[in-house]
């Protein structure tokens, strides 16, 4: 790889092996270039303290604050039975709020001497809750003396950068390491074409790197971020534009359905009419299939919006036109489920070559890794001879042994579980590149689709089937307003009194054996309480607010037969309230269940809460979802829950989910091969930059597909793509 030698220098040569090891293991940083691109998360001003009132729970934070008071307490414990245990409590303040620091045992001596009232310092640690108050247990700290030469030099300038850090490496140590390598920034090769940079008034890359790490003013930070966002958006969009360009050079066999063929016969038998959305999306797909270069389309929609029906009609159109269609599912269970439902929907149209098969019928085969040898041999033969028009399978479809007679369409289900390479491996099985349809039930905002699936056109199914009832959702703040929780249990009793049923969901089972080595020490008091457990809550409810109701329990560690029996009793209405873990998240359908109470709702992700909530309101009666939490009102956890309560729109929630998480997680999962995840570009907030970068990238690639005139851009692209994807782009 033709990278700049100075930026390619391993960190262990520059910083020493110990620091380099921590950076590699905990932050994924290996070279000088990696470290220069590890940007500050935010900046502190010397004259202004951080907002302690807004600290996020469970996150590793760095704050600048002043010591208000410090007290040393003695206590008795198992280790110090004579009352000789020591605990130092230090209260720090920033004007917006206060937070307590705690130190235990031998760890109290140094902070007791150094953290005197009035001292200012940077503190770094994980935010936890103890006795309903936020605290940092055993934080690392760096005193800000101002007169010490080293501190003044290290934190030169008015703005102190705060870096994404870990418990093993605090922000200020990362800052010192960056100061060491910062001179190398002068050698960074600029990936942006000069005309683009000048036209948009962006600073050169070396200047941007200096300004992001050592800004003198807020304007420096803005200049640097504007420039670095463009780099990330543009290089990624160039990679995707090259892929699209390569695809347009490929030839494909146009596949048009016959006017009175298999698809027409299937449509005639449908016991319902397609939704407006299904008809529109099918039209887009049929138009693509009729062209002489391969379709590349992403079909997204919520669970139950009818994606499988749209995909099946596309597959039948290809079979009509003399080709074969393959559906790739991420798990055997899902592959079997698709096979069963497709055979049921097609009836005798799926019995091609068999007695009882009709005139236009084809054969539908299943291919998975765990099939017996004889069934596998038969399936492989049906594919090779063209006897089977439709095949549904897992990764087993990608194996070398699998040969198709004439593969015309590949349908990939739940794309985020498959990498680009797997998708390409299956496409390589066609004599000419087959058409490609990718499906996902995870709603994806437009900019994410442009960024993650930028080589695909997008179709959206946003209509849900008729007959689903609305679901009302409310946050229940159990700590601030205990009477709200009491009212929640009354609501459950009312629903059961009206002949309905309820779910209560907890994050934990509760039968975990307590390890004697993990007995609580005074240090452990600093940790927040464990998540609520199914077994504990079920007993409390049966003995308390829900006594006289029939309460059942369901969790993942129960034997399969017991699980089935519990679900059967609940489905039959023999249980009023089911206390469960997230095992009910997918596939459970009890239309009579109208209310769900989610305990410790802040411990679940946004999309998980949305999936769980989808278990109620499945019948004609309206659904109710109560999100119980003890988190303080101002915290981010409560904001997340308020957002879930405010909308049933999966696309809106996916935006919120994305804003809560790091961008790189989204890209990394969805697009294997993208090694360098986004650092300053926010795919939600920077929609405009992404859209403009996409246009610029398309123009650059159209004019110079091999980027021969842009060596800096080629270098940046090679750093972004792993070699496998680079080869794919080279050979198209």
PDB file of N, CA and C in Angstrom, residues 625-712:
ATOM      1  N   UNK A 625     -48.062   0.331  26.045  1.00  0.00           N
ATOM      2  CA  UNK A 625     -46.701  -0.044  26.433  1.00  0.00           C
ATOM      3  C   UNK A 625     -46.197   0.946  27.477  1.00  0.00           C
ATOM      4  N   UNK A 626     -45.796   0.453  28.653  1.00  0.00           N
ATOM      5  CA  UNK A 626     -45.326   1.308  29.752  1.00  0.00           C
ATOM      6  C   UNK A 626     -43.830   1.071  29.969  1.00  0.00           C
ATOM      7  N   UNK A 627     -43.033   2.136  29.827  1.00  0.00           N
ATOM      8  CA  UNK A 627     -41.575   2.043  29.928  1.00  0.00           C
ATOM      9  C   UNK A 627     -41.147   2.518  31.317  1.00  0.00           C
ATOM     10  N   UNK A 628     -40.810   1.569  32.191  1.00  0.00           N
ATOM     11  CA  UNK A 628     -40.487   1.899  33.588  1.00  0.00           C
ATOM     12  C   UNK A 628     -38.992   2.145  33.730  1.00  0.00           C
ATOM     13  N   UNK A 629     -38.629   3.272  34.387  1.00  0.00           N
ATOM     14  CA  UNK A 629     -37.202   3.585  34.552  1.00  0.00           C
ATOM     15  C   UNK A 629     -36.972   4.335  35.856  1.00  0.00           C
ATOM     16  N   UNK A 630     -35.756   4.201  36.400  1.00  0.00           N
ATOM     17  CA  UNK A 630     -35.374   4.985  37.585  1.00  0.00           C
ATOM     18  C   UNK A 630     -34.353   6.062  37.217  1.00  0.00           C
ATOM     19  N   UNK A 631     -34.105   6.237  35.950  1.00  0.00           N
ATOM     20  CA  UNK A 631     -33.101   7.224  35.518  1.00  0.00           C
ATOM     21  C   UNK A 631     -33.593   8.656  35.748  1.00  0.00           C
ATOM     22  N   UNK A 632     -32.658   9.587  36.069  1.00  0.00           N
ATOM     23  CA  UNK A 632     -33.068  10.976  36.311  1.00  0.00           C
ATOM     24  C   UNK A 632     -33.618  11.627  35.039  1.00  0.00           C
ATOM     25  N   UNK A 633     -34.504  12.603  35.240  1.00  0.00           N
ATOM     26  CA  UNK A 633     -35.261  13.175  34.123  1.00  0.00           C
ATOM     27  C   UNK A 633     -34.371  13.823  33.071  1.00  0.00           C
ATOM     28  N   UNK A 634     -33.280  14.464  33.496  1.00  0.00           N
ATOM     29  CA  UNK A 634     -32.467  15.233  32.541  1.00  0.00           C
ATOM     30  C   UNK A 634     -31.525  14.352  31.721  1.00  0.00           C
ATOM     31  N   UNK A 635     -31.359  13.085  32.099  1.00  0.00           N
ATOM     32  CA  UNK A 635     -30.323  12.254  31.458  1.00  0.00           C
ATOM     33  C   UNK A 635     -30.700  11.780  30.068  1.00  0.00           C
ATOM     34  N   UNK A 636     -29.675  11.335  29.308  1.00  0.00           N
ATOM     35  CA  UNK A 636     -29.907  10.870  27.939  1.00  0.00           C
ATOM     36  C   UNK A 636     -30.796   9.625  27.873  1.00  0.00           C
ATOM     37  N   UNK A 637     -30.746   8.766  28.924  1.00  0.00           N
ATOM     38  CA  UNK A 637     -31.584   7.552  28.910  1.00  0.00           C
ATOM     39  C   UNK A 637     -33.057   7.936  28.854  1.00  0.00           C
ATOM     40  N   UNK A 638     -33.417   8.947  29.658  1.00  0.00           N
ATOM     41  CA  UNK A 638     -34.823   9.378  29.667  1.00  0.00           C
ATOM     42  C   UNK A 638     -35.209  10.006  28.332  1.00  0.00           C
ATOM     43  N   UNK A 639     -34.296  10.755  27.730  1.00  0.00           N
ATOM     44  CA  UNK A 639     -34.595  11.356  26.416  1.00  0.00           C
ATOM     45  C   UNK A 639     -34.866  10.264  25.393  1.00  0.00           C
ATOM     46  N   UNK A 640     -34.069   9.176  25.481  1.00  0.00           N
ATOM     47  CA  UNK A 640     -34.238   8.055  24.550  1.00  0.00           C
ATOM     48  C   UNK A 640     -35.611   7.416  24.734  1.00  0.00           C
ATOM     49  N   UNK A 641     -36.004   7.203  25.995  1.00  0.00           N
ATOM     50  CA  UNK A 641     -37.309   6.583  26.274  1.00  0.00           C
ATOM     51  C   UNK A 641     -38.448   7.506  25.848  1.00  0.00           C
ATOM     52  N   UNK A 642     -38.287   8.825  26.093  1.00  0.00           N
ATOM     53  CA  UNK A 642     -39.331   9.772  25.662  1.00  0.00           C
ATOM     54  C   UNK A 642     -39.520   9.700  24.152  1.00  0.00           C
ATOM     55  N   UNK A 643     -38.394   9.524  23.436  1.00  0.00           N
ATOM     56  CA  UNK A 643     -38.468   9.440  21.965  1.00  0.00           C
ATOM     57  C   UNK A 643     -39.235   8.191  21.538  1.00  0.00           C
ATOM     58  N   UNK A 644     -38.964   7.068  22.195  1.00  0.00           N
ATOM     59  CA  UNK A 644     -39.673   5.818  21.852  1.00  0.00           C
ATOM     60  C   UNK A 644     -41.166   5.984  22.143  1.00  0.00           C
ATOM     61  N   UNK A 645     -41.481   6.632  23.272  1.00  0.00           N
ATOM     62  CA  UNK A 645     -42.896   6.816  23.638  1.00  0.00           C
ATOM     63  C   UNK A 645     -43.604   7.749  22.651  1.00  0.00           C
ATOM     64  N   UNK A 646     -42.839   8.650  22.023  1.00  0.00           N
ATOM     65  CA  UNK A 646     -43.459   9.696  21.199  1.00  0.00           C
ATOM     66  C   UNK A 646     -43.811   9.236  19.788  1.00  0.00           C
ATOM     67  N   UNK A 647     -43.233   8.131  19.312  1.00  0.00           N
ATOM     68  CA  UNK A 647     -43.508   7.746  17.918  1.00  0.00           C
ATOM     69  C   UNK A 647     -43.526   6.236  17.724  1.00  0.00           C
ATOM     70  N   UNK A 648     -44.343   5.787  16.761  1.00  0.00           N
ATOM     71  CA  UNK A 648     -44.362   4.375  16.370  1.00  0.00           C
ATOM     72  C   UNK A 648     -43.639   4.193  15.038  1.00  0.00           C
ATOM     73  N   UNK A 649     -43.025   5.282  14.542  1.00  0.00           N
ATOM     74  CA  UNK A 649     -42.384   5.261  13.227  1.00  0.00           C
ATOM     75  C   UNK A 649     -40.972   4.680  13.341  1.00  0.00           C
ATOM     76  N   UNK A 650     -40.776   3.493  12.771  1.00  0.00           N
ATOM     77  CA  UNK A 650     -39.475   2.825  12.859  1.00  0.00           C
ATOM     78  C   UNK A 650     -38.346   3.631  12.237  1.00  0.00           C
ATOM     79  N   UNK A 651     -38.655   4.412  11.162  1.00  0.00           N
ATOM     80  CA  UNK A 651     -37.611   5.218  10.511  1.00  0.00           C
ATOM     81  C   UNK A 651     -37.151   6.338  11.437  1.00  0.00           C
ATOM     82  N   UNK A 652     -38.117   6.983  12.098  1.00  0.00           N
ATOM     83  CA  UNK A 652     -37.792   8.069  13.033  1.00  0.00           C
ATOM     84  C   UNK A 652     -36.942   7.500  14.175  1.00  0.00           C
ATOM     85  N   UNK A 653     -37.335   6.332  14.695  1.00  0.00           N
ATOM     86  CA  UNK A 653     -36.586   5.732  15.809  1.00  0.00           C
ATOM     87  C   UNK A 653     -35.189   5.305  15.364  1.00  0.00           C
ATOM     88  N   UNK A 654     -35.057   4.869  14.112  1.00  0.00           N
ATOM     89  CA  UNK A 654     -33.726   4.462  13.657  1.00  0.00           C
ATOM     90  C   UNK A 654     -32.793   5.673  13.578  1.00  0.00           C
ATOM     91  N   UNK A 655     -33.359   6.859  13.269  1.00  0.00           N
ATOM     92  CA  UNK A 655     -32.550   8.089  13.293  1.00  0.00           C
ATOM     93  C   UNK A 655     -32.054   8.353  14.712  1.00  0.00           C
ATOM     94  N   UNK A 656     -32.979   8.220  15.679  1.00  0.00           N
ATOM     95  CA  UNK A 656     -32.632   8.486  17.084  1.00  0.00           C
ATOM     96  C   UNK A 656     -31.586   7.481  17.554  1.00  0.00           C
ATOM     97  N   UNK A 657     -31.803   6.213  17.196  1.00  0.00           N
ATOM     98  CA  UNK A 657     -30.888   5.140  17.586  1.00  0.00           C
ATOM     99  C   UNK A 657     -29.486   5.464  17.067  1.00  0.00           C
ATOM    100  N   UNK A 658     -29.443   5.948  15.825  1.00  0.00           N
ATOM    101  CA  UNK A 658     -28.174   6.251  15.185  1.00  0.00           C
ATOM    102  C   UNK A 658     -27.487   7.431  15.868  1.00  0.00           C
ATOM    103  N   UNK A 659     -28.284   8.437  16.258  1.00  0.00           N
ATOM    104  CA  UNK A 659     -27.704   9.604  16.939  1.00  0.00           C
ATOM    105  C   UNK A 659     -27.113   9.200  18.285  1.00  0.00           C
ATOM    106  N   UNK A 660     -27.712   8.166  18.913  1.00  0.00           N
ATOM    107  CA  UNK A 660     -27.235   7.724  20.231  1.00  0.00           C
ATOM    108  C   UNK A 660     -25.940   6.921  20.114  1.00  0.00           C
ATOM    109  N   UNK A 661     -25.800   6.199  18.967  1.00  0.00           N
ATOM    110  CA  UNK A 661     -24.652   5.310  18.839  1.00  0.00           C
ATOM    111  C   UNK A 661     -23.563   5.967  18.008  1.00  0.00           C
ATOM    112  N   UNK A 662     -22.367   5.330  17.988  1.00  0.00           N
ATOM    113  CA  UNK A 662     -21.318   5.887  17.138  1.00  0.00           C
ATOM    114  C   UNK A 662     -21.588   5.502  15.700  1.00  0.00           C
ATOM    115  N   UNK A 663     -21.329   6.453  14.780  1.00  0.00           N
ATOM    116  CA  UNK A 663     -21.591   6.202  13.367  1.00  0.00           C
ATOM    117  C   UNK A 663     -20.862   4.946  12.890  1.00  0.00           C
ATOM    118  N   UNK A 664     -19.632   4.785  13.350  1.00  0.00           N
ATOM    119  CA  UNK A 664     -18.805   3.686  12.855  1.00  0.00           C
ATOM    120  C   UNK A 664     -19.429   2.337  13.099  1.00  0.00           C
ATOM    121  N   UNK A 665     -20.200   2.201  14.197  1.00  0.00           N
ATOM    122  CA  UNK A 665     -20.824   0.913  14.480  1.00  0.00           C
ATOM    123  C   UNK A 665     -21.759   0.541  13.342  1.00  0.00           C
ATOM    124  N   UNK A 666     -22.524   1.536  12.894  1.00  0.00           N
ATOM    125  CA  UNK A 666     -23.513   1.286  11.856  1.00  0.00           C
ATOM    126  C   UNK A 666     -22.806   0.864  10.576  1.00  0.00           C
ATOM    127  N   UNK A 667     -21.791   1.650  10.190  1.00  0.00           N
ATOM    128  CA  UNK A 667     -21.109   1.360   8.938  1.00  0.00           C
ATOM    129  C   UNK A 667     -20.333   0.062   9.038  1.00  0.00           C
ATOM    130  N   UNK A 668     -19.689  -0.148  10.184  1.00  0.00           N
ATOM    131  CA  UNK A 668     -18.865  -1.343  10.339  1.00  0.00           C
ATOM    132  C   UNK A 668     -19.678  -2.611  10.229  1.00  0.00           C
ATOM    133  N   UNK A 669     -20.879  -2.617  10.835  1.00  0.00           N
ATOM    134  CA  UNK A 669     -21.706  -3.821  10.783  1.00  0.00           C
ATOM    135  C   UNK A 669     -22.212  -4.048   9.382  1.00  0.00           C
ATOM    136  N   UNK A 670     -22.650  -2.962   8.750  1.00  0.00           N
ATOM    137  CA  UNK A 670     -23.393  -3.134   7.516  1.00  0.00           C
ATOM    138  C   UNK A 670     -22.477  -3.351   6.323  1.00  0.00           C
ATOM    139  N   UNK A 671     -21.263  -2.902   6.391  1.00  0.00           N
ATOM    140  CA  UNK A 671     -20.435  -2.894   5.195  1.00  0.00           C
ATOM    141  C   UNK A 671     -19.085  -3.482   5.543  1.00  0.00           C
ATOM    142  N   UNK A 672     -18.978  -4.809   5.573  1.00  0.00           N
ATOM    143  CA  UNK A 672     -17.673  -5.348   5.917  1.00  0.00           C
ATOM    144  C   UNK A 672     -16.722  -4.890   4.825  1.00  0.00           C
ATOM    145  N   UNK A 673     -15.502  -4.612   5.173  1.00  0.00           N
ATOM    146  CA  UNK A 673     -14.583  -4.070   4.180  1.00  0.00           C
ATOM    147  C   UNK A 673     -14.300  -2.607   4.444  1.00  0.00           C
ATOM    148  N   UNK A 674     -15.232  -1.882   5.058  1.00  0.00           N
ATOM    149  CA  UNK A 674     -14.937  -0.488   5.396  1.00  0.00           C
ATOM    150  C   UNK A 674     -14.209  -0.510   6.731  1.00  0.00           C
ATOM    151  N   UNK A 675     -12.886  -0.301   6.645  1.00  0.00           N
ATOM    152  CA  UNK A 675     -12.090  -0.478   7.852  1.00  0.00           C
ATOM    153  C   UNK A 675     -12.061   0.795   8.674  1.00  0.00           C
ATOM    154  N   UNK A 676     -12.062   1.916   7.986  1.00  0.00           N
ATOM    155  CA  UNK A 676     -11.924   3.183   8.681  1.00  0.00           C
ATOM    156  C   UNK A 676     -13.316   3.776   8.872  1.00  0.00           C
ATOM    157  N   UNK A 677     -13.876   3.636  10.067  1.00  0.00           N
ATOM    158  CA  UNK A 677     -15.257   4.108  10.250  1.00  0.00           C
ATOM    159  C   UNK A 677     -15.256   5.637  10.401  1.00  0.00           C
ATOM    160  N   UNK A 678     -16.443   6.210  10.342  1.00  0.00           N
ATOM    161  CA  UNK A 678     -16.544   7.668  10.369  1.00  0.00           C
ATOM    162  C   UNK A 678     -16.205   8.222  11.740  1.00  0.00           C
ATOM    163  N   UNK A 679     -15.498   9.362  11.759  1.00  0.00           N
ATOM    164  CA  UNK A 679     -15.106   9.952  13.040  1.00  0.00           C
ATOM    165  C   UNK A 679     -15.762  11.302  13.275  1.00  0.00           C
ATOM    166  N   UNK A 680     -15.764  12.159  12.252  1.00  0.00           N
ATOM    167  CA  UNK A 680     -16.390  13.477  12.454  1.00  0.00           C
ATOM    168  C   UNK A 680     -17.691  13.617  11.678  1.00  0.00           C
ATOM    169  N   UNK A 681     -17.889  12.777  10.669  1.00  0.00           N
ATOM    170  CA  UNK A 681     -19.103  12.879   9.852  1.00  0.00           C
ATOM    171  C   UNK A 681     -20.254  12.213  10.595  1.00  0.00           C
ATOM    172  N   UNK A 682     -21.357  12.938  10.775  1.00  0.00           N
ATOM    173  CA  UNK A 682     -22.552  12.346  11.404  1.00  0.00           C
ATOM    174  C   UNK A 682     -23.567  12.121  10.293  1.00  0.00           C
ATOM    175  N   UNK A 683     -23.889  10.847  10.023  1.00  0.00           N
ATOM    176  CA  UNK A 683     -24.698  10.578   8.831  1.00  0.00           C
ATOM    177  C   UNK A 683     -26.098  11.174   8.924  1.00  0.00           C
ATOM    178  N   UNK A 684     -26.552  11.494  10.133  1.00  0.00           N
ATOM    179  CA  UNK A 684     -27.871  12.131  10.250  1.00  0.00           C
ATOM    180  C   UNK A 684     -27.755  13.645  10.060  1.00  0.00           C
ATOM    181  N   UNK A 685     -26.825  14.280  10.805  1.00  0.00           N
ATOM    182  CA  UNK A 685     -26.740  15.747  10.781  1.00  0.00           C
ATOM    183  C   UNK A 685     -26.140  16.280   9.490  1.00  0.00           C
ATOM    184  N   UNK A 686     -25.255  15.494   8.877  1.00  0.00           N
ATOM    185  CA  UNK A 686     -24.505  16.007   7.732  1.00  0.00           C
ATOM    186  C   UNK A 686     -25.082  15.525   6.400  1.00  0.00           C
ATOM    187  N   UNK A 687     -26.400  15.462   6.350  1.00  0.00           N
ATOM    188  CA  UNK A 687     -27.083  14.952   5.158  1.00  0.00           C
ATOM    189  C   UNK A 687     -26.654  15.736   3.907  1.00  0.00           C
ATOM    190  N   UNK A 688     -26.549  17.056   4.060  1.00  0.00           N
ATOM    191  CA  UNK A 688     -26.225  17.911   2.916  1.00  0.00           C
ATOM    192  C   UNK A 688     -24.832  17.596   2.363  1.00  0.00           C
ATOM    193  N   UNK A 689     -23.862  17.447   3.287  1.00  0.00           N
ATOM    194  CA  UNK A 689     -22.481  17.158   2.848  1.00  0.00           C
ATOM    195  C   UNK A 689     -22.448  15.818   2.111  1.00  0.00           C
ATOM    196  N   UNK A 690     -23.149  14.821   2.662  1.00  0.00           N
ATOM    197  CA  UNK A 690     -23.129  13.488   2.039  1.00  0.00           C
ATOM    198  C   UNK A 690     -23.731  13.556   0.630  1.00  0.00           C
ATOM    199  N   UNK A 691     -24.854  14.262   0.508  1.00  0.00           N
ATOM    200  CA  UNK A 691     -25.513  14.359  -0.803  1.00  0.00           C
ATOM    201  C   UNK A 691     -24.597  15.079  -1.805  1.00  0.00           C
ATOM    202  N   UNK A 692     -23.937  16.162  -1.353  1.00  0.00           N
ATOM    203  CA  UNK A 692     -23.039  16.903  -2.260  1.00  0.00           C
ATOM    204  C   UNK A 692     -21.805  16.068  -2.603  1.00  0.00           C
ATOM    205  N   UNK A 693     -21.283  15.357  -1.602  1.00  0.00           N
ATOM    206  CA  UNK A 693     -20.095  14.527  -1.837  1.00  0.00           C
ATOM    207  C   UNK A 693     -20.423  13.414  -2.831  1.00  0.00           C
ATOM    208  N   UNK A 694     -21.648  12.917  -2.762  1.00  0.00           N
ATOM    209  CA  UNK A 694     -22.069  11.854  -3.689  1.00  0.00           C
ATOM    210  C   UNK A 694     -22.036  12.386  -5.126  1.00  0.00           C
ATOM    211  N   UNK A 695     -22.544  13.606  -5.318  1.00  0.00           N
ATOM    212  CA  UNK A 695     -22.536  14.211  -6.667  1.00  0.00           C
ATOM    213  C   UNK A 695     -21.106  14.440  -7.159  1.00  0.00           C
ATOM    214  N   UNK A 696     -20.273  15.031  -6.285  1.00  0.00           N
ATOM    215  CA  UNK A 696     -18.879  15.310  -6.665  1.00  0.00           C
ATOM    216  C   UNK A 696     -18.149  14.000  -7.007  1.00  0.00           C
ATOM    217  N   UNK A 697     -18.393  12.968  -6.188  1.00  0.00           N
ATOM    218  CA  UNK A 697     -17.715  11.677  -6.396  1.00  0.00           C
ATOM    219  C   UNK A 697     -18.128  11.075  -7.734  1.00  0.00           C
ATOM    220  N   UNK A 698     -19.424  11.156  -8.045  1.00  0.00           N
ATOM    221  CA  UNK A 698     -19.915  10.592  -9.311  1.00  0.00           C
ATOM    222  C   UNK A 698     -19.233  11.297 -10.484  1.00  0.00           C
ATOM    223  N   UNK A 699     -19.077  12.640 -10.393  1.00  0.00           N
ATOM    224  CA  UNK A 699     -18.446  13.403 -11.481  1.00  0.00           C
ATOM    225  C   UNK A 699     -16.967  13.019 -11.628  1.00  0.00           C
ATOM    226  N   UNK A 700     -16.257  12.904 -10.499  1.00  0.00           N
ATOM    227  CA  UNK A 700     -14.825  12.562 -10.528  1.00  0.00           C
ATOM    228  C   UNK A 700     -14.627  11.182 -11.155  1.00  0.00           C
ATOM    229  N   UNK A 701     -15.464  10.214 -10.727  1.00  0.00           N
ATOM    230  CA  UNK A 701     -15.308   8.827 -11.213  1.00  0.00           C
ATOM    231  C   UNK A 701     -15.696   8.724 -12.689  1.00  0.00           C
ATOM    232  N   UNK A 702     -16.718   9.476 -13.104  1.00  0.00           N
ATOM    233  CA  UNK A 702     -17.127   9.442 -14.517  1.00  0.00           C
ATOM    234  C   UNK A 702     -15.981   9.958 -15.401  1.00  0.00           C
ATOM    235  N   UNK A 703     -15.266  10.996 -14.921  1.00  0.00           N
ATOM    236  CA  UNK A 703     -14.196  11.604 -15.722  1.00  0.00           C
ATOM    237  C   UNK A 703     -12.908  10.776 -15.683  1.00  0.00           C
ATOM    238  N   UNK A 704     -12.677  10.068 -14.560  1.00  0.00           N
ATOM    239  CA  UNK A 704     -11.390   9.369 -14.376  1.00  0.00           C
ATOM    240  C   UNK A 704     -11.625   8.140 -13.482  1.00  0.00           C
ATOM    241  N   UNK A 705     -12.219   7.068 -14.055  1.00  0.00           N
ATOM    242  CA  UNK A 705     -12.620   5.914 -13.223  1.00  0.00           C
ATOM    243  C   UNK A 705     -11.466   5.304 -12.431  1.00  0.00           C
ATOM    244  N   UNK A 706     -10.237   5.343 -12.985  1.00  0.00           N
ATOM    245  CA  UNK A 706      -9.103   4.728 -12.281  1.00  0.00           C
ATOM    246  C   UNK A 706      -8.361   5.720 -11.385  1.00  0.00           C
ATOM    247  N   UNK A 707      -8.830   6.970 -11.334  1.00  0.00           N
ATOM    248  CA  UNK A 707      -8.239   8.023 -10.487  1.00  0.00           C
ATOM    249  C   UNK A 707      -6.747   8.206 -10.775  1.00  0.00           C
ATOM    250  N   UNK A 708      -6.366   8.051 -12.042  1.00  0.00           N
ATOM    251  CA  UNK A 708      -4.940   8.147 -12.387  1.00  0.00           C
ATOM    252  C   UNK A 708      -4.389   9.545 -12.109  1.00  0.00           C
ATOM    253  N   UNK A 709      -5.265  10.569 -12.213  1.00  0.00           N
ATOM    254  CA  UNK A 709      -4.779  11.942 -12.017  1.00  0.00           C
ATOM    255  C   UNK A 709      -4.880  12.378 -10.552  1.00  0.00           C
ATOM    256  N   UNK A 710      -5.342  11.486  -9.669  1.00  0.00           N
ATOM    257  CA  UNK A 710      -5.555  11.871  -8.261  1.00  0.00           C
ATOM    258  C   UNK A 710      -4.879  10.862  -7.321  1.00  0.00           C
ATOM    259  N   UNK A 711      -3.527  10.855  -7.274  1.00  0.00           N
ATOM    260  CA  UNK A 711      -2.831   9.858  -6.440  1.00  0.00           C
ATOM    261  C   UNK A 711      -3.199   9.948  -4.956  1.00  0.00           C
ATOM    262  N   UNK A 712      -3.423  11.181  -4.450  1.00  0.00           N
ATOM    263  CA  UNK A 712      -3.774  11.338  -3.025  1.00  0.00           C
ATOM    264  C   UNK A 712      -5.102  10.660  -2.712  1.00  0.00           C
TER     265      UNK A 712
END
